[in-house]
């Protein structure tokens, strides 16, 4: 669930109030006809604000609903995301639907994870495989020639809307997309997500994806086949651009959904990367590592917001490395369905424990105490639980090589 930006004034503008009213109308509707009528009204209002780059109007409405009406807040979040990542464009006298896609690439390593401009041969290969295995026949697509880190992607709905329009026009005209995103330095994580960005354009009402083309076949099987084909063909290409990295591709999906799914799926990779890095750097076996897990929340009496795992070694009370496992939406301490094994229901902590054990880490301590979010006063990094329950700074031994060394 997206947390809205804070505003200094509690008074809403007329445009923000219209968004609030329409969202509450959708939430309180009792029939499909009424729902669709209010949704059309909400979509028109949002399109106006996005096209005018009035992000502050949208944020004010989100802030108000987050404080007063969470059901209507969810309605507005879904509506603004849908309207910002898709648009309608006219080309050669025909109306086209444009959908902005994110293509997540999960990577983990003990070296640095690359980002930046792709070689033309690699970009052309990815373009061809996206067409062949994911998109419907006849779909037009523009694929940005860059592998982005999350810090370099648009932060605001209005910016996403502008990107969808520019890339949609490139898809329709079959020209190279002119995309200028932030050139923010990437954080040196051992496990991180990189993103390809694409826009697909089809005549209004036509299918976007290959799994929409056969209504007689089970869509779950068609999606699984598309993911398998995409992974098989695209992984070797991206591995060449990410040397020294383990790489996992997710199915290309609409922009916001894909980013959220990648956030969830990178968490197990962070534990695997920590295990790989620590065992190779410190010359240890996985069963020599100790994992100390703490539950963290903004409010000591509130829901758990994240787990932090502090890794230590036998005979040392300190923490040599730490990872954060954030919780999202319905994962707030409730049971959630593991996407990798749909028939298995796991709580978030069970998922953490399963990955640790899979890595061969057998010394695991789950502290019963619930912690508030604590960070280092000097550098701002999270503090992690040690074996005795104290929160400490994660520090590698002085003679250990840095984690963001380059692969040669």
Short mmCIF file of C-alpha atoms in Angstrom, two decimals:
data_model
loop_
_atom_site.label_atom_id
_atom_site.label_comp_id
_atom_site.label_asym_id
_atom_site.label_seq_id
_atom_site.Cartn_x
_atom_site.Cartn_y
_atom_site.Cartn_z
CA UNK A 1 0.00 0.00 0.00
CA UNK A 2 1.51 3.33 -1.04
CA UNK A 3 1.99 5.80 1.82
CA UNK A 4 0.99 9.30 0.68
CA UNK A 5 3.25 12.31 0.92
CA UNK A 6 2.76 14.49 4.01
CA UNK A 7 1.15 17.88 3.56
CA UNK A 8 1.41 20.89 5.80
CA UNK A 9 -2.14 22.07 5.14
CA UNK A 10 -5.26 20.11 6.05
CA UNK A 11 -7.49 22.08 3.68
CA UNK A 12 -8.23 20.34 0.39
CA UNK A 13 -8.47 22.03 -2.97
CA UNK A 14 -11.65 21.53 -4.99
CA UNK A 15 -9.85 19.11 -7.34
CA UNK A 16 -8.54 17.01 -4.46
CA UNK A 17 -12.00 16.93 -2.88
CA UNK A 18 -13.48 15.71 -6.17
CA UNK A 19 -11.02 12.80 -6.16
CA UNK A 20 -11.93 11.99 -2.56
CA UNK A 21 -15.66 12.09 -3.33
CA UNK A 22 -15.37 9.91 -6.44
CA UNK A 23 -13.19 7.34 -4.62
CA UNK A 24 -15.68 7.08 -1.77
CA UNK A 25 -18.50 6.75 -4.31
CA UNK A 26 -16.75 3.80 -5.95
CA UNK A 27 -16.11 2.20 -2.56
CA UNK A 28 -19.74 2.53 -1.46
CA UNK A 29 -21.36 1.39 -4.73
CA UNK A 30 -23.45 -1.76 -4.55
CA UNK A 31 -23.72 -2.82 -8.19
CA UNK A 32 -21.42 -3.17 -11.19
CA UNK A 33 -23.23 -0.54 -13.27
CA UNK A 34 -22.92 2.04 -10.52
CA UNK A 35 -19.28 1.08 -9.84
CA UNK A 36 -18.34 1.48 -13.50
CA UNK A 37 -20.08 4.84 -13.77
CA UNK A 38 -18.19 6.23 -10.76
CA UNK A 39 -14.93 4.64 -11.98
CA UNK A 40 -15.29 6.45 -15.32
CA UNK A 41 -15.80 9.72 -13.46
CA UNK A 42 -12.74 9.05 -11.29
CA UNK A 43 -10.65 8.08 -14.32
CA UNK A 44 -11.54 11.32 -16.14
CA UNK A 45 -10.60 13.41 -13.11
CA UNK A 46 -7.31 11.57 -12.66
CA UNK A 47 -6.43 11.87 -16.35
CA UNK A 48 -6.89 15.63 -16.10
CA UNK A 49 -4.58 15.90 -13.07
CA UNK A 50 -1.93 13.56 -14.50
CA UNK A 51 -1.88 15.30 -17.86
CA UNK A 52 -1.48 18.67 -16.09
CA UNK A 53 1.31 17.27 -13.86
CA UNK A 54 -0.73 18.09 -10.74
CA UNK A 55 0.82 15.44 -8.51
CA UNK A 56 0.17 17.54 -5.38
CA UNK A 57 -3.60 17.38 -6.02
CA UNK A 58 -3.46 13.58 -6.11
CA UNK A 59 -1.18 13.35 -3.06
CA UNK A 60 -3.51 15.54 -1.02
CA UNK A 61 -6.48 13.29 -1.80
CA UNK A 62 -4.46 10.19 -0.95
CA UNK A 63 -3.30 11.72 2.33
CA UNK A 64 -6.87 12.59 3.35
CA UNK A 65 -8.24 9.15 2.55
CA UNK A 66 -5.33 7.36 4.22
CA UNK A 67 -6.22 9.10 7.46
CA UNK A 68 -9.99 8.78 7.20
CA UNK A 69 -11.16 6.01 4.82
CA UNK A 70 -8.77 3.16 3.98
CA UNK A 71 -11.25 1.41 1.68
CA UNK A 72 -11.63 4.52 -0.47
CA UNK A 73 -7.87 5.06 -0.20
CA UNK A 74 -7.26 1.65 -1.78
CA UNK A 75 -9.72 2.55 -4.55
CA UNK A 76 -7.83 5.76 -5.30
CA UNK A 77 -4.40 4.08 -5.19
CA UNK A 78 -5.52 1.45 -7.68
CA UNK A 79 -7.15 4.05 -9.93
CA UNK A 80 -4.20 6.44 -9.99
CA UNK A 81 -1.74 3.64 -10.66
CA UNK A 82 -3.86 2.24 -13.49
CA UNK A 83 -4.33 5.68 -15.06
CA UNK A 84 -0.68 6.64 -14.81
CA UNK A 85 0.77 3.42 -16.25
CA UNK A 86 -1.63 3.28 -19.23
CA UNK A 87 -3.08 5.70 -21.73
CA UNK A 88 -4.96 5.94 -25.04
CA UNK A 89 -3.23 7.40 -28.10
CA UNK A 90 -4.48 8.08 -31.60
CA UNK A 91 -2.29 7.05 -34.53
CA UNK A 92 -3.12 6.95 -38.24
CA UNK A 93 -6.78 7.58 -37.47
CA UNK A 94 -7.05 4.63 -35.03
CA UNK A 95 -7.26 4.60 -31.23
CA UNK A 96 -4.61 2.54 -29.44
CA UNK A 97 -4.30 1.34 -25.85
CA UNK A 98 -0.83 1.76 -24.36
CA UNK A 99 0.40 -0.17 -21.31
CA UNK A 100 3.69 0.65 -19.60
CA UNK A 101 5.52 -2.52 -18.53
CA UNK A 102 8.35 -3.21 -16.12
CA UNK A 103 10.53 -6.26 -16.75
CA UNK A 104 12.19 -7.11 -13.40
CA UNK A 105 15.63 -8.71 -13.24
CA UNK A 106 16.56 -10.07 -9.80
CA UNK A 107 20.32 -10.25 -9.26
CA UNK A 108 22.48 -11.30 -6.33
CA UNK A 109 26.24 -11.53 -6.05
CA UNK A 110 29.25 -10.70 -3.86
CA UNK A 111 30.37 -8.26 -6.55
CA UNK A 112 28.72 -5.11 -7.88
CA UNK A 113 25.45 -5.26 -9.85
CA UNK A 114 25.62 -3.35 -13.11
CA UNK A 115 23.10 -0.93 -14.58
CA UNK A 116 23.13 1.41 -17.55
CA UNK A 117 22.92 1.37 -21.34
CA UNK A 118 22.63 -2.05 -22.98
CA UNK A 119 24.70 -3.03 -26.02
CA UNK A 120 22.62 -2.86 -29.23
CA UNK A 121 22.88 -6.61 -29.84
CA UNK A 122 21.60 -7.42 -26.36
CA UNK A 123 18.78 -4.85 -26.61
CA UNK A 124 17.68 -6.22 -29.99
CA UNK A 125 17.67 -9.77 -28.66
CA UNK A 126 15.50 -8.83 -25.67
CA UNK A 127 13.16 -6.89 -27.97
CA UNK A 128 12.71 -9.96 -30.19
CA UNK A 129 12.08 -12.36 -27.30
CA UNK A 130 9.58 -9.98 -25.66
CA UNK A 131 7.65 -9.92 -28.93
CA UNK A 132 7.89 -13.66 -29.49
CA UNK A 133 7.06 -15.02 -26.03
CA UNK A 134 5.11 -12.42 -24.03
CA UNK A 135 3.17 -10.02 -26.26
CA UNK A 136 0.20 -10.74 -28.49
CA UNK A 137 0.69 -10.97 -32.24
CA UNK A 138 0.48 -7.56 -33.83
CA UNK A 139 1.39 -5.65 -30.68
CA UNK A 140 3.76 -2.73 -31.14
CA UNK A 141 6.42 -2.28 -28.51
CA UNK A 142 9.13 0.15 -27.47
CA UNK A 143 11.88 -1.13 -25.18
CA UNK A 144 14.13 1.40 -23.43
CA UNK A 145 17.80 0.56 -24.13
CA UNK A 146 18.77 0.79 -20.46
CA UNK A 147 18.80 -1.46 -17.42
CA UNK A 148 17.60 0.69 -14.51
CA UNK A 149 17.97 0.49 -10.75
CA UNK A 150 14.91 1.31 -8.65
CA UNK A 151 16.45 4.66 -7.66
CA UNK A 152 16.43 5.70 -11.33
CA UNK A 153 12.75 5.02 -12.02
CA UNK A 154 10.02 7.70 -11.83
CA UNK A 155 8.88 8.42 -8.27
CA UNK A 156 5.57 10.19 -8.99
CA UNK A 157 2.41 9.13 -10.80
CA UNK A 158 2.54 12.15 -13.10
CA UNK A 159 6.07 11.19 -14.16
CA UNK A 160 5.00 7.61 -14.87
CA UNK A 161 2.10 8.93 -16.94
CA UNK A 162 4.46 11.11 -18.99
CA UNK A 163 6.81 8.15 -19.50
CA UNK A 164 3.92 5.92 -20.65
CA UNK A 165 2.88 8.52 -23.23
CA UNK A 166 6.39 9.08 -24.59
CA UNK A 167 7.14 5.39 -24.87
CA UNK A 168 3.70 4.67 -26.30
CA UNK A 169 4.35 7.18 -29.07
CA UNK A 170 7.70 5.50 -29.75
CA UNK A 171 5.99 2.11 -29.98
CA UNK A 172 3.42 3.40 -32.47
CA UNK A 173 5.94 5.21 -34.67
CA UNK A 174 8.49 2.39 -34.30
CA UNK A 175 11.17 4.90 -33.32
CA UNK A 176 13.79 4.52 -30.62
CA UNK A 177 12.29 5.73 -27.32
CA UNK A 178 13.76 8.96 -25.99
CA UNK A 179 13.79 8.21 -22.28
CA UNK A 180 15.63 10.37 -19.78
CA UNK A 181 15.34 9.11 -16.23
CA UNK A 182 17.28 10.06 -13.14
CA UNK A 183 20.97 9.26 -13.17
CA UNK A 184 20.98 8.49 -9.44
CA UNK A 185 23.93 6.40 -8.19
CA UNK A 186 22.86 2.87 -7.31
CA UNK A 187 23.18 1.54 -3.78
CA UNK A 188 25.77 -1.27 -3.42
CA UNK A 189 23.47 -4.09 -2.28
CA UNK A 190 24.46 -7.74 -2.59
CA UNK A 191 20.96 -8.50 -3.89
CA UNK A 192 19.00 -5.96 -5.87
CA UNK A 193 16.51 -5.58 -8.69
CA UNK A 194 17.18 -4.09 -12.08
CA UNK A 195 14.40 -3.12 -14.48
CA UNK A 196 13.84 -2.99 -18.19
CA UNK A 197 11.04 -0.61 -19.18
CA UNK A 198 8.78 -1.17 -22.19
CA UNK A 199 5.52 0.14 -23.59
CA UNK A 200 3.15 -2.02 -25.64
CA UNK A 201 0.50 -0.50 -27.92
CA UNK A 202 -2.46 -2.36 -29.45
CA UNK A 203 -5.67 -1.24 -31.18
CA UNK A 204 -8.33 -0.43 -28.58
CA UNK A 205 -9.93 -3.68 -27.40
CA UNK A 206 -7.20 -5.96 -28.81
CA UNK A 207 -5.21 -8.30 -26.53
CA UNK A 208 -1.91 -7.09 -25.08
CA UNK A 209 -0.42 -10.42 -24.07
CA UNK A 210 0.10 -13.78 -25.71
CA UNK A 211 -1.92 -15.56 -22.99
CA UNK A 212 -5.00 -13.50 -23.96
CA UNK A 213 -5.02 -14.90 -27.50
CA UNK A 214 -6.47 -18.34 -26.68
CA UNK A 215 -9.58 -18.17 -24.50
CA UNK A 216 -9.98 -21.96 -24.48
CA UNK A 217 -6.68 -22.68 -22.71
CA UNK A 218 -6.10 -22.18 -18.95
CA UNK A 219 -4.53 -18.74 -18.54
CA UNK A 220 -2.35 -19.94 -15.64
CA UNK A 221 -0.69 -22.50 -17.91
CA UNK A 222 -0.26 -19.97 -20.72
CA UNK A 223 1.36 -17.47 -18.35
CA UNK A 224 3.67 -20.15 -16.98
CA UNK A 225 4.70 -21.11 -20.51
CA UNK A 226 5.34 -17.46 -21.39
CA UNK A 227 7.50 -17.00 -18.28
CA UNK A 228 9.44 -20.19 -19.04
CA UNK A 229 10.13 -19.13 -22.62
CA UNK A 230 11.05 -15.57 -21.61
CA UNK A 231 13.36 -16.83 -18.86
CA UNK A 232 15.05 -19.41 -21.08
CA UNK A 233 15.78 -16.97 -23.89
CA UNK A 234 16.42 -13.70 -22.05
CA UNK A 235 18.44 -14.90 -19.04
CA UNK A 236 21.63 -15.71 -21.01
CA UNK A 237 21.53 -12.25 -22.61
CA UNK A 238 21.19 -10.42 -19.30
CA UNK A 239 23.76 -12.63 -17.58
CA UNK A 240 26.32 -11.33 -20.10
CA UNK A 241 25.53 -7.78 -18.94
CA UNK A 242 25.59 -8.79 -15.24
CA UNK A 243 28.82 -10.81 -14.89
CA UNK A 244 29.32 -12.61 -11.62
CA UNK A 245 25.62 -12.38 -10.76
CA UNK A 246 22.96 -14.99 -10.21
CA UNK A 247 20.00 -13.79 -12.28
CA UNK A 248 16.27 -14.53 -12.07
CA UNK A 249 13.71 -12.97 -14.40
CA UNK A 250 10.08 -12.29 -13.55
CA UNK A 251 7.27 -12.14 -16.06
CA UNK A 252 6.91 -8.70 -17.69
CA UNK A 253 3.86 -7.08 -16.10
CA UNK A 254 2.21 -3.64 -15.73
CA UNK A 255 4.61 -1.16 -14.17
CA UNK A 256 3.39 -0.93 -10.56
CA UNK A 257 2.47 -4.60 -10.17
CA UNK A 258 5.86 -5.69 -11.52
CA UNK A 259 7.75 -3.36 -9.17
CA UNK A 260 5.82 -4.63 -6.14
CA UNK A 261 6.31 -8.26 -7.14
CA UNK A 262 10.05 -7.66 -7.57
CA UNK A 263 10.23 -6.07 -4.10
CA UNK A 264 8.77 -9.23 -2.62
CA UNK A 265 10.80 -11.69 -4.66
CA UNK A 266 14.18 -10.04 -4.00
CA UNK A 267 13.90 -10.76 -0.26
CA UNK A 268 14.91 -14.46 -0.38
CA UNK A 269 17.72 -13.52 -2.76
CA UNK A 270 19.05 -11.05 -0.15
CA UNK A 271 19.49 -13.90 2.35
CA UNK A 272 21.12 -16.17 -0.24
CA UNK A 273 23.46 -13.35 -1.26
CA UNK A 274 24.41 -12.68 2.37
CA UNK A 275 25.18 -16.37 2.93
CA UNK A 276 27.24 -16.55 -0.27
CA UNK A 277 29.16 -13.36 0.53
CA UNK A 278 29.90 -14.19 4.17
CA UNK A 279 30.99 -17.78 3.55
CA UNK A 280 33.31 -16.79 0.69
CA UNK A 281 34.66 -13.62 2.29
CA UNK A 282 35.22 -15.01 5.79
CA UNK A 283 36.16 -18.54 4.72
CA UNK A 284 33.30 -20.15 6.66
CA UNK A 285 30.70 -22.81 6.04
CA UNK A 286 27.03 -21.84 6.19
CA UNK A 287 26.55 -23.81 9.41
CA UNK A 288 29.20 -21.59 11.04
CA UNK A 289 26.90 -18.59 10.66
CA UNK A 290 24.35 -17.58 13.31
CA UNK A 291 21.16 -15.75 12.30
CA UNK A 292 19.47 -13.50 14.88
CA UNK A 293 15.98 -12.36 13.86
CA UNK A 294 14.07 -9.43 15.30
CA UNK A 295 10.54 -8.13 14.60
CA UNK A 296 10.40 -4.38 13.96
CA UNK A 297 7.52 -1.93 13.83
CA UNK A 298 6.88 1.81 13.74
CA UNK A 299 4.65 1.57 16.82
CA UNK A 300 5.64 -0.90 19.53
CA UNK A 301 1.97 -1.87 19.90
CA UNK A 302 1.29 -1.93 16.15
CA UNK A 303 1.73 -4.46 13.40
CA UNK A 304 5.12 -5.83 12.37
CA UNK A 305 6.56 -3.83 9.47
CA UNK A 306 9.75 -5.78 8.83
CA UNK A 307 12.09 -8.47 10.09
CA UNK A 308 15.80 -7.78 10.44
CA UNK A 309 18.32 -10.59 10.40
CA UNK A 310 21.71 -10.00 12.01
CA UNK A 311 24.40 -12.51 10.98
CA UNK A 312 27.18 -13.32 13.39
CA UNK A 313 29.82 -16.01 13.70
CA UNK A 314 30.49 -18.43 16.53
CA UNK A 315 32.47 -16.90 19.38
CA UNK A 316 31.71 -13.31 18.33
CA UNK A 317 28.91 -11.32 19.95
CA UNK A 318 28.83 -8.72 17.18
CA UNK A 319 26.90 -8.66 13.90
CA UNK A 320 29.00 -8.91 10.74
CA UNK A 321 26.18 -8.36 8.27
CA UNK A 322 22.45 -7.67 8.27
CA UNK A 323 19.50 -7.83 5.90
CA UNK A 324 15.99 -6.35 6.10
CA UNK A 325 12.92 -8.41 5.13
CA UNK A 326 10.10 -5.83 4.73
CA UNK A 327 6.45 -6.85 4.91
CA UNK A 328 3.94 -5.67 2.33
CA UNK A 329 0.18 -5.15 2.39
CA UNK A 330 -1.58 -8.35 3.48
CA UNK A 331 1.73 -9.70 4.86
CA UNK A 332 1.28 -7.66 8.02
CA UNK A 333 1.76 -10.64 10.29
CA UNK A 334 -1.00 -12.67 8.59
CA UNK A 335 -0.56 -15.85 6.59
CA UNK A 336 0.22 -15.24 2.94
CA UNK A 337 0.44 -17.52 -0.06
CA UNK A 338 3.95 -18.16 -1.29
CA UNK A 339 3.99 -17.36 -5.04
CA UNK A 340 6.69 -19.94 -5.71
CA UNK A 341 4.57 -22.72 -4.18
CA UNK A 342 0.92 -21.64 -4.54
CA UNK A 343 -0.41 -24.64 -2.62
CA UNK A 344 1.68 -23.83 0.44
CA UNK A 345 0.61 -21.22 2.97
CA UNK A 346 3.42 -19.55 4.90
CA UNK A 347 3.55 -16.78 7.43
CA UNK A 348 6.26 -14.20 6.72
CA UNK A 349 8.51 -15.50 9.48
CA UNK A 350 8.14 -19.05 8.16
CA UNK A 351 9.33 -17.80 4.78
CA UNK A 352 12.39 -16.19 6.40
CA UNK A 353 13.21 -19.37 8.33
CA UNK A 354 12.75 -21.55 5.25
CA UNK A 355 15.30 -19.56 3.22
CA UNK A 356 17.83 -19.55 6.07
CA UNK A 357 17.54 -23.34 6.45
CA UNK A 358 17.71 -23.80 2.69
CA UNK A 359 21.07 -22.00 2.78
CA UNK A 360 22.33 -24.41 5.45
CA UNK A 361 22.18 -21.94 8.34
CA UNK A 362 21.11 -23.98 11.35
CA UNK A 363 21.89 -21.64 14.26
CA UNK A 364 18.82 -19.40 14.21
CA UNK A 365 17.47 -17.32 17.09
CA UNK A 366 14.11 -15.54 16.86
CA UNK A 367 13.91 -12.89 19.56
CA UNK A 368 10.54 -12.67 21.28
CA UNK A 369 10.99 -8.96 21.92
CA UNK A 370 9.39 -6.56 19.45
CA UNK A 371 11.63 -3.64 18.45
CA UNK A 372 10.89 -0.16 17.20
CA UNK A 373 12.67 1.00 14.05
CA UNK A 374 16.20 1.84 15.17
CA UNK A 375 18.92 3.31 12.94
CA UNK A 376 22.50 4.41 13.44
CA UNK A 377 22.62 8.06 14.54
CA UNK A 378 25.81 8.64 12.54
CA UNK A 379 25.22 6.94 9.19
CA UNK A 380 21.47 6.20 9.21
CA UNK A 381 21.79 2.48 8.48
CA UNK A 382 19.50 -0.02 10.26
CA UNK A 383 20.60 -1.59 13.52
CA UNK A 384 20.35 -5.38 13.74
CA UNK A 385 19.72 -7.77 16.64
CA UNK A 386 22.73 -9.58 18.09
CA UNK A 387 22.54 -12.92 19.86
CA UNK A 388 21.94 -11.24 23.24
CA UNK A 389 19.07 -9.16 21.86
CA UNK A 390 20.92 -5.83 21.73
CA UNK A 391 20.59 -3.77 18.55
CA UNK A 392 24.01 -3.11 17.04
CA UNK A 393 25.67 -1.79 13.92
CA UNK A 394 26.61 -4.48 11.38
CA UNK A 395 30.37 -4.38 10.89
CA UNK A 396 32.57 -6.75 8.91
CA UNK A 397 36.02 -7.59 10.26
CA UNK A 398 38.58 -4.92 9.35
CA UNK A 399 40.52 -7.24 7.03
CA UNK A 400 37.43 -8.32 5.01
CA UNK A 401 37.26 -7.08 1.39
CA UNK A 402 34.42 -4.66 0.51
CA UNK A 403 31.13 -6.19 -0.65
CA UNK A 404 30.85 -4.04 -3.77
CA UNK A 405 34.11 -5.10 -5.42
CA UNK A 406 33.94 -5.46 -9.20
CA UNK A 407 33.88 -8.79 -10.98
CA UNK A 408 36.76 -9.35 -13.41
#
